Short mmCIF file of C-alpha atoms in Angstrom, two decimals:
data_model
loop_
_atom_site.label_atom_id
_atom_site.label_comp_id
_atom_site.label_asym_id
_atom_site.label_seq_id
_atom_site.Cartn_x
_atom_site.Cartn_y
_atom_site.Cartn_z
CA MET A 1 -28.39 -54.81 9.75
CA LYS A 2 -30.26 -57.94 10.08
CA ASN A 3 -27.49 -59.88 11.60
CA ASP A 4 -27.05 -57.16 14.11
CA LYS A 5 -30.48 -57.05 15.20
CA HIS A 6 -30.52 -60.74 15.90
CA TYR A 7 -27.47 -60.25 18.02
CA ARG A 8 -29.20 -57.36 20.01
CA ILE A 9 -32.44 -59.54 20.38
CA PHE A 10 -30.01 -62.81 21.49
CA ALA A 11 -28.19 -60.61 23.93
CA GLN A 12 -31.47 -59.49 25.53
CA TYR A 13 -32.68 -63.14 25.43
CA ILE A 14 -29.51 -64.09 27.54
CA LYS A 15 -29.77 -61.10 29.84
CA GLN A 16 -33.47 -62.08 30.55
CA ASN A 17 -32.31 -65.55 31.24
CA ILE A 18 -29.19 -64.96 33.02
CA ALA A 19 -30.30 -66.06 36.35
CA VAL A 20 -31.52 -69.29 34.79
CA LEU A 21 -27.86 -69.82 33.33
CA LEU A 22 -26.20 -68.70 36.53
CA PHE A 23 -28.05 -71.46 38.44
CA PHE A 24 -27.30 -74.15 36.07
CA ALA A 25 -23.56 -72.92 36.15
CA ALA A 26 -23.81 -73.24 39.89
CA ALA A 27 -25.42 -76.52 39.92
CA ALA A 28 -22.82 -77.97 37.58
CA ALA A 29 -19.94 -76.43 39.77
CA LEU A 30 -21.37 -78.19 42.99
CA SER A 31 -21.95 -81.35 40.95
CA ALA A 32 -18.30 -81.38 39.83
CA LEU A 33 -17.19 -80.65 43.50
CA VAL A 34 -19.37 -83.58 44.56
CA PHE A 35 -17.92 -86.00 42.09
CA SER A 36 -14.34 -84.88 42.99
CA LEU A 37 -15.25 -85.61 46.58
CA TYR A 38 -16.42 -89.19 45.97
CA GLU A 39 -13.48 -89.69 43.51
CA LEU A 40 -15.80 -90.85 40.64
CA PRO A 41 -14.21 -91.58 37.25
CA PHE A 42 -13.43 -88.52 34.99
CA GLU A 43 -14.91 -90.44 32.21
CA ALA A 44 -18.34 -90.86 33.77
CA VAL A 45 -18.29 -87.04 34.70
CA ALA A 46 -17.26 -85.80 31.37
CA TYR A 47 -20.08 -88.15 29.84
CA ALA A 48 -22.79 -86.25 32.01
CA TYR A 49 -21.45 -82.96 31.08
CA VAL A 50 -21.59 -83.60 27.31
CA LEU A 51 -25.11 -84.92 27.63
CA SER A 52 -26.08 -82.06 29.61
CA LEU A 53 -24.32 -79.80 26.93
CA LEU A 54 -25.96 -81.43 24.25
CA LEU A 55 -29.45 -81.13 25.91
CA ALA A 56 -28.72 -77.24 26.50
CA ALA A 57 -27.61 -76.93 22.63
CA ILE A 58 -31.03 -78.24 21.66
CA ILE A 59 -33.15 -76.46 24.11
CA ILE A 60 -31.34 -72.88 24.12
CA PRO A 61 -32.00 -72.52 20.26
CA PHE A 62 -35.52 -73.68 20.63
CA ARG A 63 -36.31 -71.35 23.34
CA TYR A 64 -34.81 -68.59 21.53
CA TYR A 65 -36.58 -69.39 18.32
CA ARG A 66 -39.78 -69.15 20.45
CA TYR A 67 -38.63 -65.72 22.12
CA TYR A 68 -37.59 -64.22 18.71
CA ARG A 69 -41.10 -65.14 17.35
CA ARG A 70 -42.94 -63.60 20.06
CA HIS A 71 -40.77 -60.46 19.56
CA ARG A 72 -41.86 -60.43 16.10
CA GLU A 73 -45.53 -60.79 16.91
CA TYR A 74 -45.52 -57.78 19.35
CA ALA A 75 -43.38 -55.94 16.81
CA ASN A 76 -46.04 -56.76 14.17
CA ALA A 77 -48.75 -55.55 16.61
CA MET A 78 -47.03 -52.03 17.13
CA ASN A 79 -47.47 -51.47 13.46
CA TYR A 80 -51.18 -51.98 13.59
CA ILE A 81 -52.00 -51.11 16.99
CA ARG A 82 -54.81 -48.99 16.33
CA LEU A 83 -56.40 -51.70 14.12
CA MET A 84 -55.84 -54.78 16.45
CA ILE A 85 -55.89 -53.40 19.89
CA ASP A 86 -58.32 -56.11 20.85
CA ASN A 87 -56.38 -58.60 18.89
CA LEU A 88 -53.05 -58.66 20.54
CA PRO A 89 -50.96 -61.86 20.42
CA VAL A 90 -52.47 -64.36 22.84
CA PRO A 91 -50.68 -64.27 26.24
CA GLU A 92 -48.58 -67.49 27.11
CA THR A 93 -47.69 -66.60 30.50
CA LEU A 94 -49.09 -64.86 33.56
CA GLN A 95 -46.89 -61.75 33.17
CA GLU A 96 -47.80 -61.36 29.27
CA MET A 97 -51.34 -61.68 30.43
CA ASP A 98 -50.65 -59.05 33.11
CA SER A 99 -49.12 -56.87 30.54
CA ARG A 100 -51.91 -57.29 27.98
CA ASN A 101 -54.53 -56.34 30.48
CA ILE A 102 -52.51 -53.31 31.55
CA ILE A 103 -52.47 -52.28 27.78
CA LEU A 104 -56.19 -52.77 27.32
CA GLU A 105 -56.89 -50.60 30.41
CA LEU A 106 -54.57 -47.86 29.50
CA THR A 107 -56.10 -47.99 26.08
CA ARG A 108 -59.90 -47.69 27.39
CA GLU A 109 -58.39 -44.72 29.78
CA LEU A 110 -56.97 -43.04 26.80
CA GLU A 111 -59.94 -43.30 24.45
CA HIS A 112 -62.17 -41.90 27.66
CA ALA A 113 -59.60 -38.92 27.95
CA LEU A 114 -59.63 -38.31 24.10
CA GLY A 115 -63.42 -38.25 24.07
CA GLU A 116 -63.55 -35.72 27.05
CA TYR A 117 -60.94 -33.45 25.34
CA GLU A 118 -62.70 -33.60 21.95
CA ASN A 119 -65.90 -32.63 23.70
CA ASP A 120 -64.37 -29.94 25.57
CA ARG A 121 -62.56 -28.75 22.51
CA GLN A 122 -65.83 -28.81 20.34
CA GLU A 123 -67.43 -26.79 23.15
CA SER A 124 -64.58 -24.28 23.04
CA ILE A 125 -64.95 -23.98 19.38
CA ASP A 126 -68.68 -23.51 19.51
CA PHE A 127 -68.54 -20.91 22.17
CA TYR A 128 -66.00 -18.86 20.43
CA THR A 129 -67.79 -19.23 17.11
CA THR A 130 -70.91 -17.75 18.60
CA TRP A 131 -68.88 -15.14 20.35
CA VAL A 132 -67.26 -13.96 17.20
CA HIS A 133 -70.67 -13.74 15.53
CA GLN A 134 -72.17 -12.11 18.47
CA ILE A 135 -69.07 -9.59 18.61
CA LYS A 136 -69.37 -8.48 15.08
CA THR A 137 -72.84 -6.73 15.95
CA PRO A 138 -71.50 -4.11 18.37
CA ILE A 139 -68.30 -3.71 16.25
CA SER A 140 -70.68 -3.15 13.09
CA VAL A 141 -72.53 -0.55 15.08
CA MET A 142 -69.56 1.14 16.23
CA ARG A 143 -68.22 1.15 12.88
CA MET A 144 -71.48 3.03 11.78
CA ILE A 145 -71.22 5.73 14.57
CA LEU A 146 -67.59 6.43 14.09
CA GLU A 147 -67.99 6.76 10.06
CA SER A 148 -70.87 8.98 10.51
CA GLU A 149 -68.18 11.75 11.17
CA ASP A 150 -64.81 11.96 9.82
CA THR A 151 -62.39 13.35 12.19
CA ASP A 152 -58.84 12.47 13.28
CA GLU A 153 -60.46 10.93 16.54
CA HIS A 154 -62.90 8.85 14.61
CA ARG A 155 -60.29 7.69 12.30
CA GLU A 156 -58.02 6.59 15.22
CA LEU A 157 -61.02 4.71 16.93
CA LEU A 158 -61.84 2.98 13.47
CA ALA A 159 -58.26 1.49 13.13
CA GLU A 160 -58.35 0.48 16.65
CA LEU A 161 -61.91 -1.10 15.92
CA PHE A 162 -60.29 -3.12 12.88
CA ARG A 163 -57.80 -4.35 14.94
CA ILE A 164 -60.30 -5.83 17.51
CA GLU A 165 -62.12 -7.53 14.53
CA GLN A 166 -58.87 -9.12 13.36
CA TYR A 167 -58.10 -10.43 16.96
CA ALA A 168 -61.35 -11.87 17.25
CA GLU A 169 -61.02 -13.59 14.11
CA MET A 170 -57.60 -15.03 14.78
CA VAL A 171 -59.32 -16.76 17.85
CA LEU A 172 -61.69 -18.61 15.71
CA THR A 173 -58.87 -19.38 13.18
CA TYR A 174 -56.54 -20.67 15.77
CA LEU A 175 -59.10 -23.03 17.14
CA ARG A 176 -60.35 -24.13 13.60
CA LEU A 177 -56.82 -25.07 12.31
CA GLY A 178 -56.27 -27.40 15.23
CA SER A 179 -59.40 -29.20 14.66
CA GLU A 180 -59.67 -32.85 13.53
CA THR A 181 -62.46 -31.81 11.21
CA SER A 182 -62.15 -29.08 8.43
CA ASP A 183 -64.57 -26.86 6.51
CA TYR A 184 -62.29 -26.71 3.42
CA VAL A 185 -63.67 -26.36 0.03
CA PHE A 186 -61.04 -27.03 -2.84
CA LYS A 187 -61.77 -25.93 -6.26
CA GLU A 188 -60.18 -23.75 -8.94
CA TYR A 189 -60.43 -20.06 -8.04
CA ASP A 190 -59.20 -16.63 -9.89
CA ILE A 191 -55.98 -15.59 -7.77
CA ASP A 192 -56.71 -12.16 -8.65
CA GLY A 193 -60.42 -12.24 -7.03
CA ILE A 194 -58.78 -13.74 -3.70
CA ILE A 195 -56.00 -10.97 -3.80
CA LYS A 196 -58.24 -8.10 -4.63
CA GLN A 197 -60.44 -8.82 -1.42
CA ALA A 198 -57.57 -8.95 0.79
CA ILE A 199 -56.48 -5.56 -0.72
CA ARG A 200 -59.94 -4.21 -0.41
CA LYS A 201 -60.29 -5.03 3.15
CA TYR A 202 -56.64 -3.36 4.04
CA ALA A 203 -56.99 -0.50 1.86
CA PRO A 204 -58.19 1.92 4.45
CA LEU A 205 -55.43 0.95 6.81
CA PHE A 206 -52.81 1.27 4.10
CA ILE A 207 -54.33 4.73 3.06
CA ARG A 208 -54.35 6.18 6.73
CA ARG A 209 -50.62 4.92 7.01
CA LYS A 210 -49.71 6.61 3.69
CA ILE A 211 -48.36 3.52 2.14
CA GLY A 212 -48.80 2.55 -1.47
CA ILE A 213 -49.84 -0.83 -2.70
CA GLU A 214 -48.90 -1.97 -6.06
CA TYR A 215 -50.49 -5.15 -7.75
CA LYS A 216 -50.91 -6.18 -11.42
CA PRO A 217 -53.52 -8.95 -12.17
CA VAL A 218 -52.34 -12.04 -13.64
CA HIS A 219 -55.78 -13.88 -14.42
CA ASP A 220 -54.53 -17.30 -13.07
CA LEU A 221 -56.52 -20.27 -11.90
CA ILE A 222 -55.40 -22.15 -8.91
CA LEU A 223 -56.66 -25.12 -7.02
CA THR A 224 -57.01 -24.01 -3.38
CA ASP A 225 -59.63 -23.22 -0.57
CA GLU A 226 -60.60 -19.36 -0.96
CA LYS A 227 -61.17 -18.71 2.63
CA TRP A 228 -57.84 -20.02 4.04
CA LEU A 229 -55.65 -18.56 1.20
CA LEU A 230 -57.53 -15.30 2.00
CA PHE A 231 -56.58 -15.57 5.29
CA ILE A 232 -53.05 -16.02 4.60
CA ILE A 233 -52.83 -13.13 2.40
CA GLU A 234 -54.71 -11.00 4.97
CA GLN A 235 -52.45 -11.84 7.58
CA ILE A 236 -49.13 -11.13 5.68
CA LEU A 237 -50.52 -7.58 4.55
CA SER A 238 -51.44 -7.00 8.19
CA ASN A 239 -47.79 -7.61 9.10
CA SER A 240 -46.87 -5.34 6.17
CA ALA A 241 -48.76 -2.36 7.24
CA LYS A 242 -47.82 -2.82 10.84
CA TYR A 243 -44.03 -2.79 10.20
CA THR A 244 -43.88 -0.50 7.09
CA PHE A 245 -43.84 3.10 7.72
CA GLU A 246 -42.87 4.51 4.47
CA GLY A 247 -42.86 3.18 0.88
CA SER A 248 -44.98 0.72 -0.65
CA VAL A 249 -46.29 -3.01 -0.49
CA THR A 250 -45.85 -4.74 -3.73
CA ILE A 251 -47.91 -8.25 -4.64
CA SER A 252 -46.55 -10.21 -7.54
CA TYR A 253 -47.11 -13.59 -9.10
CA THR A 254 -44.47 -15.66 -10.90
CA LYS A 255 -44.99 -17.94 -13.65
CA ASN A 256 -44.18 -20.76 -11.36
CA HIS A 257 -47.24 -20.11 -9.46
CA VAL A 258 -45.25 -18.40 -6.16
CA LEU A 259 -47.32 -15.46 -4.79
CA LYS A 260 -44.88 -12.48 -3.48
CA ILE A 261 -45.79 -10.01 -1.08
CA SER A 262 -43.08 -7.42 -0.59
CA ASP A 263 -42.71 -4.36 1.55
CA THR A 264 -40.09 -1.58 2.26
CA GLY A 265 -40.66 -1.78 6.21
CA ILE A 266 -37.99 -2.28 9.04
CA GLY A 267 -37.32 -5.80 7.80
CA ILE A 268 -36.59 -8.99 10.15
CA ALA A 269 -33.29 -9.42 12.17
CA ALA A 270 -31.18 -12.46 10.74
CA GLU A 271 -31.41 -14.25 14.14
CA ASP A 272 -35.27 -13.74 14.19
CA LEU A 273 -35.73 -14.90 10.51
CA PRO A 274 -35.54 -18.80 10.99
CA ARG A 275 -37.91 -18.63 13.78
CA ILE A 276 -40.75 -16.30 12.48
CA PHE A 277 -43.33 -19.15 11.74
CA GLU A 278 -42.87 -20.54 15.31
CA LYS A 279 -45.99 -20.25 17.59
CA GLY A 280 -45.66 -17.38 20.02
CA PHE A 281 -42.25 -16.11 18.39
CA THR A 282 -42.12 -12.29 18.48
CA GLY A 283 -38.58 -11.47 17.79
CA TYR A 284 -37.26 -8.05 18.34
CA ASN A 285 -40.15 -6.29 16.19
CA GLY A 286 -42.70 -7.93 18.06
CA ARG A 287 -40.80 -7.09 21.65
CA SER A 288 -40.47 -3.44 20.36
CA ASP A 289 -44.03 -3.07 18.99
CA LYS A 290 -45.55 -4.53 22.56
CA LYS A 291 -48.70 -5.45 20.42
CA SER A 292 -47.58 -8.70 18.48
CA THR A 293 -49.08 -11.96 19.41
CA GLY A 294 -46.62 -14.25 17.82
CA LEU A 295 -49.62 -15.82 16.16
CA GLY A 296 -50.23 -14.34 12.77
CA LEU A 297 -47.53 -16.16 10.86
CA TYR A 298 -47.79 -19.19 12.53
CA LEU A 299 -51.25 -19.52 11.68
CA CYS A 300 -50.37 -18.64 7.95
CA LYS A 301 -47.80 -21.83 7.93
CA LYS A 302 -50.23 -24.00 9.61
CA ALA A 303 -52.92 -23.00 7.00
CA ALA A 304 -50.48 -23.04 4.11
CA GLU A 305 -49.78 -26.87 5.28
CA LYS A 306 -53.33 -27.66 4.89
CA LEU A 307 -53.44 -26.25 1.41
CA GLY A 308 -50.42 -28.03 0.40
CA CYS A 309 -48.42 -24.65 -0.27
CA LYS A 310 -45.03 -23.67 1.18
CA ILE A 311 -44.46 -20.42 2.78
CA TYR A 312 -41.12 -18.71 3.54
CA ALA A 313 -39.72 -15.21 4.07
CA ASP A 314 -36.56 -13.28 2.96
CA SER A 315 -35.67 -10.05 4.67
CA SER A 316 -32.81 -7.78 5.47
CA PRO A 317 -33.23 -5.01 8.57
CA GLY A 318 -34.16 -1.67 7.07
CA LYS A 319 -34.75 -2.95 3.68
CA GLY A 320 -37.98 -4.72 3.84
CA THR A 321 -39.63 -8.21 3.91
CA VAL A 322 -40.49 -10.66 1.14
CA ILE A 323 -43.02 -13.37 2.18
CA SER A 324 -43.67 -16.00 -0.58
CA ILE A 325 -46.55 -18.58 -1.02
CA ASP A 326 -45.40 -21.32 -3.20
CA MET A 327 -48.31 -22.88 -4.83
CA HIS A 328 -47.05 -24.67 -7.57
CA LYS A 329 -47.68 -28.12 -6.21
CA ASP A 330 -51.09 -29.69 -6.14
CA LYS A 331 -50.60 -31.99 -3.70
CA LEU A 332 -53.22 -31.50 -1.26
CA ILE A 333 -52.69 -32.60 2.71
CA PHE A 334 -55.47 -33.40 4.98
CA ASP A 335 -54.92 -34.18 8.36
#
């Protein structure tokens, strides 16, 4: 591999200097022609060419060594480009100086653009954070009004109001997951406490849809961030409620620290299953539902990656879906 790399670098060197080599070849041919016209002795001509070849045998390896060394300097600079952008190899030619100036100017432009992007993004996060908190007030008022009278119409409106609140929270979650900063708080939590919070939140929805929910407490401590793990579980329960029309949802926890949420819903088509965690992918179920955003499971996967978990799905059309959250690894990943 190393010899092959040298061969490719040497080929690039020859290609870069092909004009000079062709010039000397043409000069040698012209010299030979002139010598022949003047009928000079062959030994004198051959002696001059031998000396020229010896000189070339010295100059070419020396210049190639310098060429290779410069290549290595720039290759090493690429490995630490963020640390040494102002300490690039000292230019030896006008062309290298021009290239260095272009790199520095592009770097300054990039840093300026990134600064503006981060400012705009932070303003967006601040705006939507404020908006979500503000929208909660009228949502709470509407919920109080609707809960004051138990009618079919009010129950329908409460369900739609719950959906509105979910979408509002999803906007904020989407922005926070893409942020360079984070509000993660990792410590040991009782997995039962997190699961029960999600069940309590979605219990009215399951009751309204007449879907049973089964869960046996396991009393296991896990190292995680409560808010983000709760978000993942809630999104999975939301999907289960959306696509399950009869039967039940079962939450189980294995000895290997794998949380499984199973439902008896419509399932996922085999061709859709590999893509359900992609951003914006809705699949057959989402297209038929007309209300799917294609963000829920995508956000779950992103959040799981931040927590150092793995999330995957098993499903068969008409037989339900099982979403598994593998938490047995305690490796935490920070971006």
